[in-house]
Amino acid sequence: MSMRVIPDQDQPSAAIEISLEKPLPDYDLLQLDQPTPRDVDAVLVSQGFRDLVDDARGVLMDLLAHPPFQANSPEHANLDFTHSAPLALELTQLTGAICPGDDEVYRPGLWIVLRDTHAKSKTTLPAATQERITAIAAELVKRLQLA
């Protein structure tokens, strides 16, 4: 499984690309390696892939509300048990992606965009927020058993 976090330049958001590299029998996604991007389209519109996207959305929303623990995160210094504060990160996009692999092979994947709701527009995400997004993406991969 290949995962990349790509911070947007001069924007308080980042994209996460997760390439599926192993079969997912629970989603009826067995043949992932495809010779052309067009062949990946058939996988992206399959019911199994749509089910994967739905499950990913549910897990991701839970992770945004309850991010994975990071020892050095400032969010854990001041715990707020009132749940009145808005989420720090907002899901702005979750869709399928065509991911290039090795040896001219293409695979389906997930494309996720998260935005920092507290950051000023036209600013790049701070390193701590990028680390939080990476931790969320890694936990998403773990919970969906994509690796």
Tab-separated table of C-alpha atoms in Angstrom:
chain	number	residue	atom	x	y	z
A	1	MET	CA	0.000	0.000	0.000
A	2	SER	CA	1.297	3.353	-0.976
A	3	MET	CA	0.172	6.493	0.826
A	4	ARG	CA	1.156	10.088	0.118
A	5	VAL	CA	0.191	13.287	1.926
A	6	ILE	CA	0.475	16.290	-0.378
A	7	PRO	CA	0.123	19.697	1.319
A	8	ASP	CA	-1.427	22.375	-0.882
A	9	GLN	CA	0.798	25.358	-1.501
A	10	ASP	CA	-0.543	28.596	0.030
A	11	GLN	CA	-3.737	26.848	1.179
A	12	PRO	CA	-4.627	25.380	4.601
A	13	SER	CA	-5.363	21.953	3.144
A	14	ALA	CA	-3.692	18.727	2.097
A	15	ALA	CA	-4.530	15.814	-0.157
A	16	ILE	CA	-4.065	12.179	0.805
A	17	GLU	CA	-3.560	9.605	-1.929
A	18	ILE	CA	-3.907	5.961	-0.931
A	19	SER	CA	-3.116	3.467	-3.671
A	20	LEU	CA	-4.672	0.022	-3.231
A	21	GLU	CA	-2.023	-2.608	-3.802
A	22	LYS	CA	-3.494	-5.764	-2.292
A	23	PRO	CA	-6.783	-7.499	-3.086
A	24	LEU	CA	-9.713	-6.621	-0.822
A	25	PRO	CA	-12.028	-9.644	-0.928
A	26	ASP	CA	-14.517	-8.014	1.495
A	27	TYR	CA	-15.140	-5.364	-1.177
A	28	ASP	CA	-14.929	-7.768	-4.124
A	29	LEU	CA	-11.804	-5.914	-5.299
A	30	LEU	CA	-9.583	-8.748	-6.413
A	31	GLN	CA	-7.796	-7.630	-9.597
A	32	LEU	CA	-6.283	-4.223	-8.803
A	33	ASP	CA	-3.372	-4.014	-11.261
A	34	GLN	CA	-4.650	-2.689	-14.580
A	35	PRO	CA	-2.759	-2.037	-17.849
A	36	THR	CA	-4.344	1.371	-18.573
A	37	PRO	CA	-6.030	4.157	-16.571
A	38	ARG	CA	-9.255	3.480	-18.493
A	39	ASP	CA	-9.304	-0.065	-17.105
A	40	VAL	CA	-9.158	1.342	-13.562
A	41	ASP	CA	-12.374	3.283	-14.274
A	42	ALA	CA	-14.317	0.004	-14.252
A	43	VAL	CA	-13.015	-0.717	-10.749
A	44	LEU	CA	-13.824	2.802	-9.488
A	45	VAL	CA	-17.497	2.496	-10.471
A	46	SER	CA	-17.955	-1.022	-9.057
A	47	GLN	CA	-20.253	-1.580	-6.092
A	48	GLY	CA	-17.334	-2.932	-4.051
A	49	PHE	CA	-15.317	0.241	-4.535
A	50	ARG	CA	-18.349	2.398	-3.679
A	51	ASP	CA	-18.743	0.357	-0.486
A	52	LEU	CA	-15.068	0.979	0.302
A	53	VAL	CA	-15.535	4.740	-0.169
A	54	ASP	CA	-18.597	4.679	2.105
A	55	ASP	CA	-16.685	2.782	4.796
A	56	ALA	CA	-13.705	5.125	4.406
A	57	ARG	CA	-15.995	8.141	4.901
A	58	GLY	CA	-17.398	6.684	8.135
A	59	VAL	CA	-13.979	5.830	9.537
A	60	LEU	CA	-12.544	9.173	8.448
A	61	MET	CA	-15.342	11.160	10.098
A	62	ASP	CA	-14.687	9.266	13.330
A	63	LEU	CA	-10.950	9.958	13.053
A	64	LEU	CA	-11.568	13.665	12.460
A	65	ALA	CA	-13.748	13.810	15.583
A	66	HIS	CA	-11.348	11.639	17.615
A	67	PRO	CA	-7.857	11.926	16.071
A	68	PRO	CA	-5.243	9.292	16.866
A	69	PHE	CA	-3.069	10.110	19.862
A	70	GLN	CA	0.141	11.974	19.087
A	71	ALA	CA	2.421	12.442	22.091
A	72	ASN	CA	3.741	15.879	21.108
A	73	SER	CA	0.448	17.277	19.809
A	74	PRO	CA	-0.653	20.567	21.403
A	75	GLU	CA	-4.270	19.375	21.211
A	76	HIS	CA	-3.549	16.846	23.963
A	77	ALA	CA	-2.148	19.521	26.302
A	78	ASN	CA	-5.559	21.216	26.708
A	79	LEU	CA	-8.231	18.555	26.639
A	80	ASP	CA	-11.758	19.794	25.896
A	81	PHE	CA	-14.441	17.415	27.113
A	82	THR	CA	-17.352	19.692	26.188
A	83	HIS	CA	-17.334	18.747	22.486
A	84	SER	CA	-18.412	22.300	21.704
A	85	ALA	CA	-15.308	23.213	19.745
A	86	PRO	CA	-15.587	22.740	15.955
A	87	LEU	CA	-13.464	20.061	14.337
A	88	ALA	CA	-9.952	21.209	13.533
A	89	LEU	CA	-9.948	19.413	10.178
A	90	GLU	CA	-12.755	19.261	7.652
A	91	LEU	CA	-13.270	16.653	4.948
A	92	THR	CA	-13.670	18.521	1.665
A	93	GLN	CA	-13.259	15.644	-0.794
A	94	LEU	CA	-13.290	11.848	-0.782
A	95	THR	CA	-13.318	10.075	-4.108
A	96	GLY	CA	-11.677	7.377	-6.168
A	97	ALA	CA	-8.308	7.901	-7.798
A	98	ILE	CA	-6.271	6.332	-10.566
A	99	CYS	CA	-2.811	5.754	-9.128
A	100	PRO	CA	0.204	4.943	-11.289
A	101	GLY	CA	2.221	1.995	-10.074
A	102	ASP	CA	5.489	0.391	-11.072
A	103	ASP	CA	6.097	-1.025	-14.548
A	104	GLU	CA	3.303	0.909	-16.261
A	105	VAL	CA	0.593	-0.566	-14.037
A	106	TYR	CA	-2.336	1.457	-12.716
A	107	ARG	CA	-4.336	0.845	-9.554
A	108	PRO	CA	-7.476	2.219	-7.956
A	109	GLY	CA	-7.061	4.324	-4.877
A	110	LEU	CA	-8.641	6.862	-2.568
A	111	TRP	CA	-8.215	10.626	-2.921
A	112	ILE	CA	-8.982	12.602	0.228
A	113	VAL	CA	-8.693	16.338	0.836
A	114	LEU	CA	-8.687	17.741	4.374
A	115	ARG	CA	-8.794	21.440	5.269
A	116	ASP	CA	-7.743	23.102	8.525
A	117	THR	CA	-10.819	25.053	9.646
A	118	HIS	CA	-8.817	27.203	12.064
A	119	ALA	CA	-6.102	28.324	9.642
A	120	LYS	CA	-6.173	31.539	7.698
A	121	SER	CA	-6.719	31.248	3.970
A	122	LYS	CA	-3.677	31.578	1.712
A	123	THR	CA	-1.447	30.013	4.375
A	124	THR	CA	0.351	26.686	4.213
A	125	LEU	CA	-0.423	24.050	6.831
A	126	PRO	CA	1.931	24.027	9.813
A	127	ALA	CA	4.160	20.971	10.230
A	128	ALA	CA	2.154	19.800	13.275
A	129	THR	CA	-1.070	19.776	11.248
A	130	GLN	CA	0.638	17.894	8.425
A	131	GLU	CA	1.823	15.317	10.983
A	132	ARG	CA	-1.736	15.024	12.341
A	133	ILE	CA	-3.075	14.440	8.815
A	134	THR	CA	-0.422	11.770	8.229
A	135	ALA	CA	-1.388	10.056	11.509
A	136	ILE	CA	-5.082	10.146	10.535
A	137	ALA	CA	-4.304	8.691	7.102
A	138	ALA	CA	-2.173	5.915	8.613
A	139	GLU	CA	-4.940	5.031	11.082
A	140	LEU	CA	-7.496	5.013	8.243
A	141	VAL	CA	-5.323	2.546	6.310
A	142	LYS	CA	-4.974	0.410	9.427
A	143	ARG	CA	-8.693	0.360	10.278
A	144	LEU	CA	-9.757	-0.459	6.720
A	145	GLN	CA	-6.978	-3.084	6.521
A	146	LEU	CA	-5.635	-1.631	3.273
A	147	ALA	CA	-2.028	-2.544	4.080
